[in-house]
Amino acid sequence: MNESGISSIRLLLLGAGPRLAGAALVIAALWAGFFWAIATPGAL
Amino acid sequence: MWDLFFQPFADFGFMRRALMGCFAISIGATPVGVFLMLRRMSLTGDAMAHAILPGAAVGFLVSGLSLGAMTIGGLIAGMAVALLSGFVTRVTALREDASLAAFYLISLALGVLIVSTRGSNVDLMHVLFGTVLALDNAALILLCSIASVSVLTLAVLFRPLVLECADPQFLRSVSGFSAVTHFTFLTLVVLNLVGGFHALGTLMAVGIMILPAAAARFWAVSIGGMIAAAIAVAMLSSLIGLLLSYHYSLPSGPAIILVAGVFYGVSLVAGPVGGLVARGLPRRSLEI
């Protein structure tokens, strides 16, 4: 792999772990909200 | 207190679906709005919101108020306008803002023409202003999926996006991600506008993308902070807008956007980062 490729990958990976973990949490909360919205009984 | 804030969502499924739909748009679209603002492309978002109209209108023409057809049509039209305006900018003397403006005005006129010749005024209002209180489960799944894809993509491409905002030349010199980042970002813009258009309509969808981002600019310095503040503003605007719409029988889309506008106004005056009051306060001599 050439130097540009390595620096591109490094650019993506730096700090990616916490960002992806945060994103996973947000997505989990979002879908939990979705199931709350469609599953809870209501008048309409 | 219960009656005012919680009873509408406890009693009515359509209110819960509306709230969740708006929350999904807030989570997916406002971070994209922050990057649009930082790249000085806020008006591009507005132009793209209008550009999706003919595609959605053709979808409407083919299969009526079908979620899938209108979504695919809107996506194709939005991407086509983005790519065409970029192409025209590269091969002619016209600047990008002018070519984008030309294409979106043509798209808007074409979209309104198609909907109004084949549909009723109600259909036209549905496309232009959305139906946030009529979101069904399929629409909600679409909105949550778009938000999930957006959040995940932004988490992966965060650093190249930040670099492209700050110094695009540098990004081009250190990695081959410049074109990929730009194209992925444009796709995210169109995707979120298409999602937002189902709830808030083509005219209002860009409001929930840009207004919270503009308000957040006055509350945070870092990009992460701005994104968090923008999402909070968008979610609060959605909640308050829906409650106002419920209690005072107001149209919900405009109510949500107007509340976001109030947040923007308050931020403009009282925001600690460059707001009017903060700018008027005397600074110590060595403070930046």
mmCIF file of C-alpha atoms in Angstrom:
data_model
loop_
_atom_site.group_PDB
_atom_site.id
_atom_site.type_symbol
_atom_site.label_atom_id
_atom_site.label_comp_id
_atom_site.label_asym_id
_atom_site.label_seq_id
_atom_site.Cartn_x
_atom_site.Cartn_y
_atom_site.Cartn_z
ATOM 1 C CA MET A 1 0.000 0.000 0.000
ATOM 2 C CA ASN A 2 1.380 3.459 -0.875
ATOM 3 C CA GLU A 3 1.876 6.315 1.583
ATOM 4 C CA SER A 4 -1.365 8.097 0.625
ATOM 5 C CA GLY A 5 -3.346 4.914 1.258
ATOM 6 C CA ILE A 6 -1.787 4.441 4.689
ATOM 7 C CA SER A 7 -2.457 8.049 5.700
ATOM 8 C CA SER A 8 -6.048 7.736 4.425
ATOM 9 C CA ILE A 9 -6.671 4.667 6.577
ATOM 10 C CA ARG A 10 -4.999 6.350 9.570
ATOM 11 C CA LEU A 11 -7.209 9.400 9.039
ATOM 12 C CA LEU A 12 -10.315 7.196 9.239
ATOM 13 C CA LEU A 13 -9.206 5.048 12.157
ATOM 14 C CA LEU A 14 -7.972 7.752 14.549
ATOM 15 C CA GLY A 15 -10.623 8.041 17.285
ATOM 16 C CA ALA A 16 -12.992 5.795 15.348
ATOM 17 C CA GLY A 17 -13.672 3.443 18.295
ATOM 18 C CA PRO A 18 -15.366 5.939 20.634
ATOM 19 C CA ARG A 19 -17.203 7.544 17.706
ATOM 20 C CA LEU A 20 -18.603 4.213 16.530
ATOM 21 C CA ALA A 21 -19.527 3.242 20.105
ATOM 22 C CA GLY A 22 -21.372 6.567 20.511
ATOM 23 C CA ALA A 23 -23.098 6.050 17.169
ATOM 24 C CA ALA A 24 -24.168 2.528 18.197
ATOM 25 C CA LEU A 25 -25.674 3.905 21.430
ATOM 26 C CA VAL A 26 -27.586 6.616 19.562
ATOM 27 C CA ILE A 27 -28.897 4.108 17.004
ATOM 28 C CA ALA A 28 -29.962 1.699 19.772
ATOM 29 C CA ALA A 29 -31.844 4.520 21.556
ATOM 30 C CA LEU A 30 -33.469 5.547 18.274
ATOM 31 C CA TRP A 31 -34.811 2.056 17.540
ATOM 32 C CA ALA A 32 -35.929 1.655 21.160
ATOM 33 C CA GLY A 33 -37.941 4.855 20.648
ATOM 34 C CA PHE A 34 -39.344 3.442 17.419
ATOM 35 C CA PHE A 35 -40.624 0.308 19.177
ATOM 36 C CA TRP A 36 -42.086 2.457 21.976
ATOM 37 C CA ALA A 37 -43.911 4.564 19.374
ATOM 38 C CA ILE A 38 -45.451 1.676 17.472
ATOM 39 C CA ALA A 39 -46.034 -0.821 20.279
ATOM 40 C CA THR A 40 -47.639 1.230 23.076
ATOM 41 C CA PRO A 41 -51.432 1.082 22.847
ATOM 42 C CA GLY A 42 -53.312 4.335 22.301
ATOM 43 C CA ALA A 43 -56.621 5.725 21.102
ATOM 44 C CA LEU A 44 -55.407 6.325 17.517
ATOM 45 C CA MET B 1 -48.495 19.181 33.857
ATOM 46 C CA TRP B 2 -49.275 15.615 32.737
ATOM 47 C CA ASP B 3 -52.126 16.854 30.516
ATOM 48 C CA LEU B 4 -49.956 19.541 28.984
ATOM 49 C CA PHE B 5 -46.787 17.577 28.180
ATOM 50 C CA PHE B 6 -47.425 13.827 28.309
ATOM 51 C CA GLN B 7 -51.097 13.139 27.756
ATOM 52 C CA PRO B 8 -51.034 13.677 23.939
ATOM 53 C CA PHE B 9 -48.222 11.125 23.562
ATOM 54 C CA ALA B 10 -49.710 8.674 26.081
ATOM 55 C CA ASP B 11 -53.155 8.753 24.492
ATOM 56 C CA PHE B 12 -52.494 8.969 20.772
ATOM 57 C CA GLY B 13 -50.345 6.676 18.640
ATOM 58 C CA PHE B 14 -50.152 9.242 15.824
ATOM 59 C CA MET B 15 -48.576 11.754 18.231
ATOM 60 C CA ARG B 16 -45.962 9.190 19.337
ATOM 61 C CA ARG B 17 -45.164 8.315 15.732
ATOM 62 C CA ALA B 18 -44.920 12.021 14.862
ATOM 63 C CA LEU B 19 -42.581 12.619 17.804
ATOM 64 C CA MET B 20 -40.373 9.651 16.933
ATOM 65 C CA GLY B 21 -40.334 10.637 13.259
ATOM 66 C CA CYS B 22 -39.189 14.140 14.204
ATOM 67 C CA PHE B 23 -36.604 12.734 16.640
ATOM 68 C CA ALA B 24 -35.248 10.479 13.867
ATOM 69 C CA ILE B 25 -34.971 13.472 11.522
ATOM 70 C CA SER B 26 -33.321 15.478 14.325
ATOM 71 C CA ILE B 27 -30.709 12.770 14.913
ATOM 72 C CA GLY B 28 -29.997 12.141 11.228
ATOM 73 C CA ALA B 29 -30.412 15.513 9.557
ATOM 74 C CA THR B 30 -29.076 18.087 12.022
ATOM 75 C CA PRO B 31 -25.462 16.765 12.096
ATOM 76 C CA VAL B 32 -25.571 16.936 8.286
ATOM 77 C CA GLY B 33 -26.868 20.501 8.687
ATOM 78 C CA VAL B 34 -23.921 21.371 10.944
ATOM 79 C CA PHE B 35 -21.480 20.223 8.252
ATOM 80 C CA LEU B 36 -23.483 22.061 5.565
ATOM 81 C CA MET B 37 -23.219 25.237 7.634
ATOM 82 C CA LEU B 38 -19.503 24.787 8.317
ATOM 83 C CA ARG B 39 -18.901 24.264 4.588
ATOM 84 C CA ARG B 40 -20.903 27.452 3.850
ATOM 85 C CA MET B 41 -23.421 25.303 1.942
ATOM 86 C CA SER B 42 -26.573 26.120 3.940
ATOM 87 C CA LEU B 43 -28.368 27.463 0.869
ATOM 88 C CA THR B 44 -27.275 24.384 -1.087
ATOM 89 C CA GLY B 45 -29.372 22.364 1.350
ATOM 90 C CA ASP B 46 -32.351 24.594 0.589
ATOM 91 C CA ALA B 47 -31.805 24.197 -3.157
ATOM 92 C CA MET B 48 -31.496 20.415 -2.847
ATOM 93 C CA ALA B 49 -34.726 20.273 -0.816
ATOM 94 C CA HIS B 50 -36.567 21.818 -3.748
ATOM 95 C CA ALA B 51 -34.679 19.685 -6.251
ATOM 96 C CA ILE B 52 -36.160 16.422 -4.944
ATOM 97 C CA LEU B 53 -39.688 17.589 -5.782
ATOM 98 C CA PRO B 54 -39.968 16.419 -9.444
ATOM 99 C CA GLY B 55 -38.694 12.939 -8.554
ATOM 100 C CA ALA B 56 -41.180 12.651 -5.720
ATOM 101 C CA ALA B 57 -43.865 14.008 -8.073
ATOM 102 C CA VAL B 58 -43.074 11.363 -10.726
ATOM 103 C CA GLY B 59 -43.241 8.717 -7.970
ATOM 104 C CA PHE B 60 -46.627 10.171 -6.992
ATOM 105 C CA LEU B 61 -47.705 10.089 -10.662
ATOM 106 C CA VAL B 62 -46.741 6.431 -11.054
ATOM 107 C CA SER B 63 -48.069 4.993 -7.800
ATOM 108 C CA GLY B 64 -49.979 7.699 -5.909
ATOM 109 C CA LEU B 65 -48.925 8.555 -2.343
ATOM 110 C CA SER B 66 -46.553 5.573 -2.207
ATOM 111 C CA LEU B 67 -43.687 5.869 0.263
ATOM 112 C CA GLY B 68 -41.226 3.769 -1.754
ATOM 113 C CA ALA B 69 -41.890 5.339 -5.167
ATOM 114 C CA MET B 70 -41.717 8.906 -3.849
ATOM 115 C CA THR B 71 -38.547 8.147 -1.868
ATOM 116 C CA ILE B 72 -36.725 6.584 -4.829
ATOM 117 C CA GLY B 73 -37.937 9.346 -7.170
ATOM 118 C CA GLY B 74 -36.788 12.044 -4.736
ATOM 119 C CA LEU B 75 -33.388 10.399 -4.286
ATOM 120 C CA ILE B 76 -32.817 10.124 -8.047
ATOM 121 C CA ALA B 77 -33.921 13.724 -8.694
ATOM 122 C CA GLY B 78 -31.827 15.129 -5.820
ATOM 123 C CA MET B 79 -28.673 13.287 -6.841
ATOM 124 C CA ALA B 80 -29.244 14.182 -10.512
ATOM 125 C CA VAL B 81 -29.490 17.893 -9.709
ATOM 126 C CA ALA B 82 -26.395 17.755 -7.454
ATOM 127 C CA LEU B 83 -24.336 15.967 -10.114
ATOM 128 C CA LEU B 84 -25.674 18.055 -13.028
ATOM 129 C CA SER B 85 -24.965 21.363 -11.297
ATOM 130 C CA GLY B 86 -21.460 20.127 -10.437
ATOM 131 C CA PHE B 87 -20.922 19.054 -14.075
ATOM 132 C CA VAL B 88 -22.159 22.410 -15.443
ATOM 133 C CA THR B 89 -19.813 24.229 -13.051
ATOM 134 C CA ARG B 90 -16.836 22.214 -14.302
ATOM 135 C CA VAL B 91 -17.504 22.506 -18.058
ATOM 136 C CA THR B 92 -18.888 26.066 -18.283
ATOM 137 C CA ALA B 93 -18.126 29.499 -16.871
ATOM 138 C CA LEU B 94 -21.149 29.377 -14.548
ATOM 139 C CA ARG B 95 -20.395 29.301 -10.794
ATOM 140 C CA GLU B 96 -21.787 26.426 -8.665
ATOM 141 C CA ASP B 97 -24.335 28.575 -6.775
ATOM 142 C CA ALA B 98 -25.813 29.910 -10.015
ATOM 143 C CA SER B 99 -26.032 26.501 -11.718
ATOM 144 C CA LEU B 100 -27.564 24.948 -8.594
ATOM 145 C CA ALA B 101 -30.091 27.792 -8.372
ATOM 146 C CA ALA B 102 -31.014 27.316 -12.042
ATOM 147 C CA PHE B 103 -31.509 23.563 -11.678
ATOM 148 C CA TYR B 104 -33.480 23.745 -8.462
ATOM 149 C CA LEU B 105 -35.852 26.404 -9.805
ATOM 150 C CA ILE B 106 -36.504 24.262 -12.889
ATOM 151 C CA SER B 107 -37.005 21.209 -10.646
ATOM 152 C CA LEU B 108 -39.392 23.038 -8.325
ATOM 153 C CA ALA B 109 -41.524 24.326 -11.201
ATOM 154 C CA LEU B 110 -41.543 20.893 -12.842
ATOM 155 C CA GLY B 111 -42.501 19.162 -9.590
ATOM 156 C CA VAL B 112 -45.371 21.542 -8.802
ATOM 157 C CA LEU B 113 -46.584 21.240 -12.423
ATOM 158 C CA ILE B 114 -46.612 17.415 -12.312
ATOM 159 C CA VAL B 115 -48.377 17.190 -8.946
ATOM 160 C CA SER B 116 -50.971 19.860 -9.734
ATOM 161 C CA THR B 117 -51.854 18.469 -13.197
ATOM 162 C CA ARG B 118 -52.421 14.921 -11.968
ATOM 163 C CA GLY B 119 -53.246 15.363 -8.277
ATOM 164 C CA SER B 120 -55.453 17.621 -6.201
ATOM 165 C CA ASN B 121 -54.465 20.671 -4.149
ATOM 166 C CA VAL B 122 -54.473 18.399 -1.092
ATOM 167 C CA ASP B 123 -51.803 16.197 -2.732
ATOM 168 C CA LEU B 124 -49.745 19.279 -3.568
ATOM 169 C CA MET B 125 -49.995 20.501 0.034
ATOM 170 C CA HIS B 126 -48.996 17.017 1.227
ATOM 171 C CA VAL B 127 -45.836 17.081 -0.899
ATOM 172 C CA LEU B 128 -44.949 20.701 -0.105
ATOM 173 C CA PHE B 129 -45.715 20.729 3.644
ATOM 174 C CA GLY B 130 -45.617 17.029 4.621
ATOM 175 C CA THR B 131 -47.883 15.113 6.956
ATOM 176 C CA VAL B 132 -45.997 14.612 10.185
ATOM 177 C CA LEU B 133 -49.179 13.625 12.062
ATOM 178 C CA ALA B 134 -49.972 10.926 9.499
ATOM 179 C CA LEU B 135 -46.681 9.015 9.640
ATOM 180 C CA ASP B 136 -47.371 5.289 9.453
ATOM 181 C CA ASN B 137 -45.059 2.487 10.593
ATOM 182 C CA ALA B 138 -43.436 2.155 7.152
ATOM 183 C CA ALA B 139 -42.583 5.879 7.065
ATOM 184 C CA LEU B 140 -41.212 5.667 10.591
ATOM 185 C CA ILE B 141 -39.012 2.683 9.655
ATOM 186 C CA LEU B 142 -37.709 4.700 6.682
ATOM 187 C CA LEU B 143 -36.927 7.739 8.876
ATOM 188 C CA CYS B 144 -35.181 5.624 11.560
ATOM 189 C CA SER B 145 -33.190 3.740 8.892
ATOM 190 C CA ILE B 146 -32.045 6.992 7.258
ATOM 191 C CA ALA B 147 -31.054 8.377 10.674
ATOM 192 C CA SER B 148 -29.116 5.175 11.500
ATOM 193 C CA VAL B 149 -27.255 5.226 8.167
ATOM 194 C CA SER B 150 -26.469 8.938 8.622
ATOM 195 C CA VAL B 151 -25.143 8.547 12.174
ATOM 196 C CA LEU B 152 -23.001 5.547 11.217
ATOM 197 C CA THR B 153 -21.629 7.221 8.079
ATOM 198 C CA LEU B 154 -20.828 10.435 9.952
ATOM 199 C CA ALA B 155 -19.057 8.422 12.687
ATOM 200 C CA VAL B 156 -16.872 6.722 10.061
ATOM 201 C CA LEU B 157 -16.204 9.796 7.904
ATOM 202 C CA PHE B 158 -16.055 12.370 10.736
ATOM 203 C CA ARG B 159 -12.372 13.265 10.385
ATOM 204 C CA PRO B 160 -12.305 13.573 6.575
ATOM 205 C CA LEU B 161 -15.479 15.695 6.787
ATOM 206 C CA VAL B 162 -13.968 17.991 9.414
ATOM 207 C CA LEU B 163 -10.798 18.296 7.339
ATOM 208 C CA GLU B 164 -12.812 19.101 4.237
ATOM 209 C CA CYS B 165 -14.580 21.890 6.132
ATOM 210 C CA ALA B 166 -11.331 23.340 7.479
ATOM 211 C CA ASP B 167 -8.855 22.736 4.656
ATOM 212 C CA PRO B 168 -9.998 20.783 1.570
ATOM 213 C CA GLN B 169 -6.591 21.219 -0.131
ATOM 214 C CA PHE B 170 -4.890 19.529 2.820
ATOM 215 C CA LEU B 171 -7.359 16.619 2.722
ATOM 216 C CA ARG B 172 -6.657 16.208 -1.002
ATOM 217 C CA SER B 173 -2.917 16.165 -0.359
ATOM 218 C CA VAL B 174 -2.894 13.626 2.504
ATOM 219 C CA SER B 175 -5.560 11.158 1.414
ATOM 220 C CA GLY B 176 -7.592 9.903 -1.482
ATOM 221 C CA PHE B 177 -10.832 10.439 0.429
ATOM 222 C CA SER B 178 -11.676 13.914 -0.825
ATOM 223 C CA ALA B 179 -13.970 12.901 -3.695
ATOM 224 C CA VAL B 180 -15.475 9.965 -1.755
ATOM 225 C CA THR B 181 -16.154 12.215 1.244
ATOM 226 C CA HIS B 182 -17.783 14.911 -0.889
ATOM 227 C CA PHE B 183 -19.991 12.447 -2.783
ATOM 228 C CA THR B 184 -20.997 10.549 0.374
ATOM 229 C CA PHE B 185 -21.822 13.836 2.078
ATOM 230 C CA LEU B 186 -24.032 14.960 -0.831
ATOM 231 C CA THR B 187 -25.777 11.569 -0.721
ATOM 232 C CA LEU B 188 -26.420 12.047 3.005
ATOM 233 C CA VAL B 189 -27.860 15.524 2.350
ATOM 234 C CA VAL B 190 -30.258 14.183 -0.288
ATOM 235 C CA LEU B 191 -31.141 11.093 1.790
ATOM 236 C CA ASN B 192 -32.039 13.191 4.841
ATOM 237 C CA LEU B 193 -34.005 15.703 2.791
ATOM 238 C CA VAL B 194 -35.988 12.868 1.199
ATOM 239 C CA GLY B 195 -36.673 11.436 4.676
ATOM 240 C CA GLY B 196 -37.560 14.867 6.055
ATOM 241 C CA PHE B 197 -39.866 15.565 3.139
ATOM 242 C CA HIS B 198 -42.214 12.736 4.129
ATOM 243 C CA ALA B 199 -42.731 14.344 7.535
ATOM 244 C CA LEU B 200 -42.263 18.065 6.963
ATOM 245 C CA GLY B 201 -42.607 18.460 3.190
ATOM 246 C CA THR B 202 -40.075 19.702 0.663
ATOM 247 C CA LEU B 203 -40.403 23.309 1.820
ATOM 248 C CA MET B 204 -39.907 22.637 5.546
ATOM 249 C CA ALA B 205 -37.494 19.671 5.513
ATOM 250 C CA VAL B 206 -34.455 21.893 5.225
ATOM 251 C CA GLY B 207 -35.614 23.954 8.217
ATOM 252 C CA ILE B 208 -35.027 21.161 10.727
ATOM 253 C CA MET B 209 -31.615 20.611 9.116
ATOM 254 C CA ILE B 210 -30.279 24.179 9.105
ATOM 255 C CA LEU B 211 -32.018 26.162 11.899
ATOM 256 C CA PRO B 212 -30.804 23.957 14.810
ATOM 257 C CA ALA B 213 -27.325 23.907 13.278
ATOM 258 C CA ALA B 214 -27.310 27.709 13.040
ATOM 259 C CA ALA B 215 -28.538 27.985 16.655
ATOM 260 C CA ALA B 216 -25.910 25.496 17.875
ATOM 261 C CA ARG B 217 -23.178 27.686 16.378
ATOM 262 C CA PHE B 218 -23.794 30.110 19.275
ATOM 263 C CA TRP B 219 -23.530 27.489 22.025
ATOM 264 C CA ALA B 220 -20.466 25.367 21.214
ATOM 265 C CA VAL B 221 -16.971 25.803 19.841
ATOM 266 C CA SER B 222 -16.079 22.226 18.900
ATOM 267 C CA ILE B 223 -17.818 20.427 16.043
ATOM 268 C CA GLY B 224 -18.868 17.576 18.359
ATOM 269 C CA GLY B 225 -20.392 20.125 20.745
ATOM 270 C CA MET B 226 -22.207 21.845 17.871
ATOM 271 C CA ILE B 227 -23.660 18.531 16.681
ATOM 272 C CA ALA B 228 -24.873 17.659 20.204
ATOM 273 C CA ALA B 229 -26.377 21.140 20.690
ATOM 274 C CA ALA B 230 -28.029 21.037 17.245
ATOM 275 C CA ILE B 231 -29.625 17.641 17.937
ATOM 276 C CA ALA B 232 -30.873 18.893 21.331
ATOM 277 C CA VAL B 233 -32.371 22.041 19.742
ATOM 278 C CA ALA B 234 -34.018 20.006 16.965
ATOM 279 C CA MET B 235 -35.508 17.479 19.413
ATOM 280 C CA LEU B 236 -36.801 20.208 21.744
ATOM 281 C CA SER B 237 -38.255 22.099 18.765
ATOM 282 C CA SER B 238 -39.998 18.922 17.601
ATOM 283 C CA LEU B 239 -41.468 18.256 21.056
ATOM 284 C CA ILE B 240 -42.614 21.837 21.684
ATOM 285 C CA GLY B 241 -43.833 22.283 18.094
ATOM 286 C CA LEU B 242 -45.927 19.113 18.246
ATOM 287 C CA LEU B 243 -47.398 20.095 21.630
ATOM 288 C CA LEU B 244 -48.275 23.589 20.346
ATOM 289 C CA SER B 245 -49.805 22.042 17.261
ATOM 290 C CA TYR B 246 -51.870 19.642 19.417
ATOM 291 C CA HIS B 247 -53.113 22.169 21.988
ATOM 292 C CA TYR B 248 -53.741 25.123 19.643
ATOM 293 C CA SER B 249 -54.692 23.244 16.422
ATOM 294 C CA LEU B 250 -51.747 24.655 14.477
ATOM 295 C CA PRO B 251 -50.220 23.002 11.383
ATOM 296 C CA SER B 252 -47.490 20.827 12.919
ATOM 297 C CA GLY B 253 -44.642 21.206 10.366
ATOM 298 C CA PRO B 254 -44.577 25.016 10.419
ATOM 299 C CA ALA B 255 -45.035 24.980 14.239
ATOM 300 C CA ILE B 256 -41.907 22.811 14.648
ATOM 301 C CA ILE B 257 -39.842 24.973 12.297
ATOM 302 C CA LEU B 258 -41.072 28.181 13.963
ATOM 303 C CA VAL B 259 -40.042 26.872 17.401
ATOM 304 C CA ALA B 260 -36.615 26.072 15.917
ATOM 305 C CA GLY B 261 -36.642 29.662 14.626
ATOM 306 C CA VAL B 262 -37.333 30.940 18.160
ATOM 307 C CA PHE B 263 -34.400 28.867 19.455
ATOM 308 C CA TYR B 264 -32.257 30.426 16.723
ATOM 309 C CA GLY B 265 -33.389 33.923 17.720
ATOM 310 C CA VAL B 266 -32.667 33.309 21.415
ATOM 311 C CA SER B 267 -29.255 31.804 20.552
ATOM 312 C CA LEU B 268 -28.447 34.764 18.335
ATOM 313 C CA VAL B 269 -28.993 37.121 21.263
ATOM 314 C CA ALA B 270 -27.947 35.076 24.311
ATOM 315 C CA GLY B 271 -25.540 32.467 22.901
ATOM 316 C CA PRO B 272 -22.199 32.521 24.727
ATOM 317 C CA VAL B 273 -20.169 31.878 21.557
ATOM 318 C CA GLY B 274 -20.397 35.044 19.481
ATOM 319 C CA GLY B 275 -23.976 35.952 20.423
ATOM 320 C CA LEU B 276 -25.024 39.619 20.533
ATOM 321 C CA VAL B 277 -24.905 39.856 24.349
ATOM 322 C CA ALA B 278 -21.566 38.019 24.578
ATOM 323 C CA ARG B 279 -20.094 40.334 21.954
ATOM 324 C CA GLY B 280 -21.335 43.405 23.804
ATOM 325 C CA LEU B 281 -19.753 42.392 27.121
ATOM 326 C CA PRO B 282 -16.400 44.006 27.917
ATOM 327 C CA ARG B 283 -13.438 41.598 27.583
ATOM 328 C CA ARG B 284 -10.303 41.449 29.643
ATOM 329 C CA SER B 285 -7.299 42.782 27.775
ATOM 330 C CA LEU B 286 -5.631 39.446 26.961
ATOM 331 C CA GLU B 287 -8.835 37.483 26.355
ATOM 332 C CA ILE B 288 -9.347 36.298 22.805
#
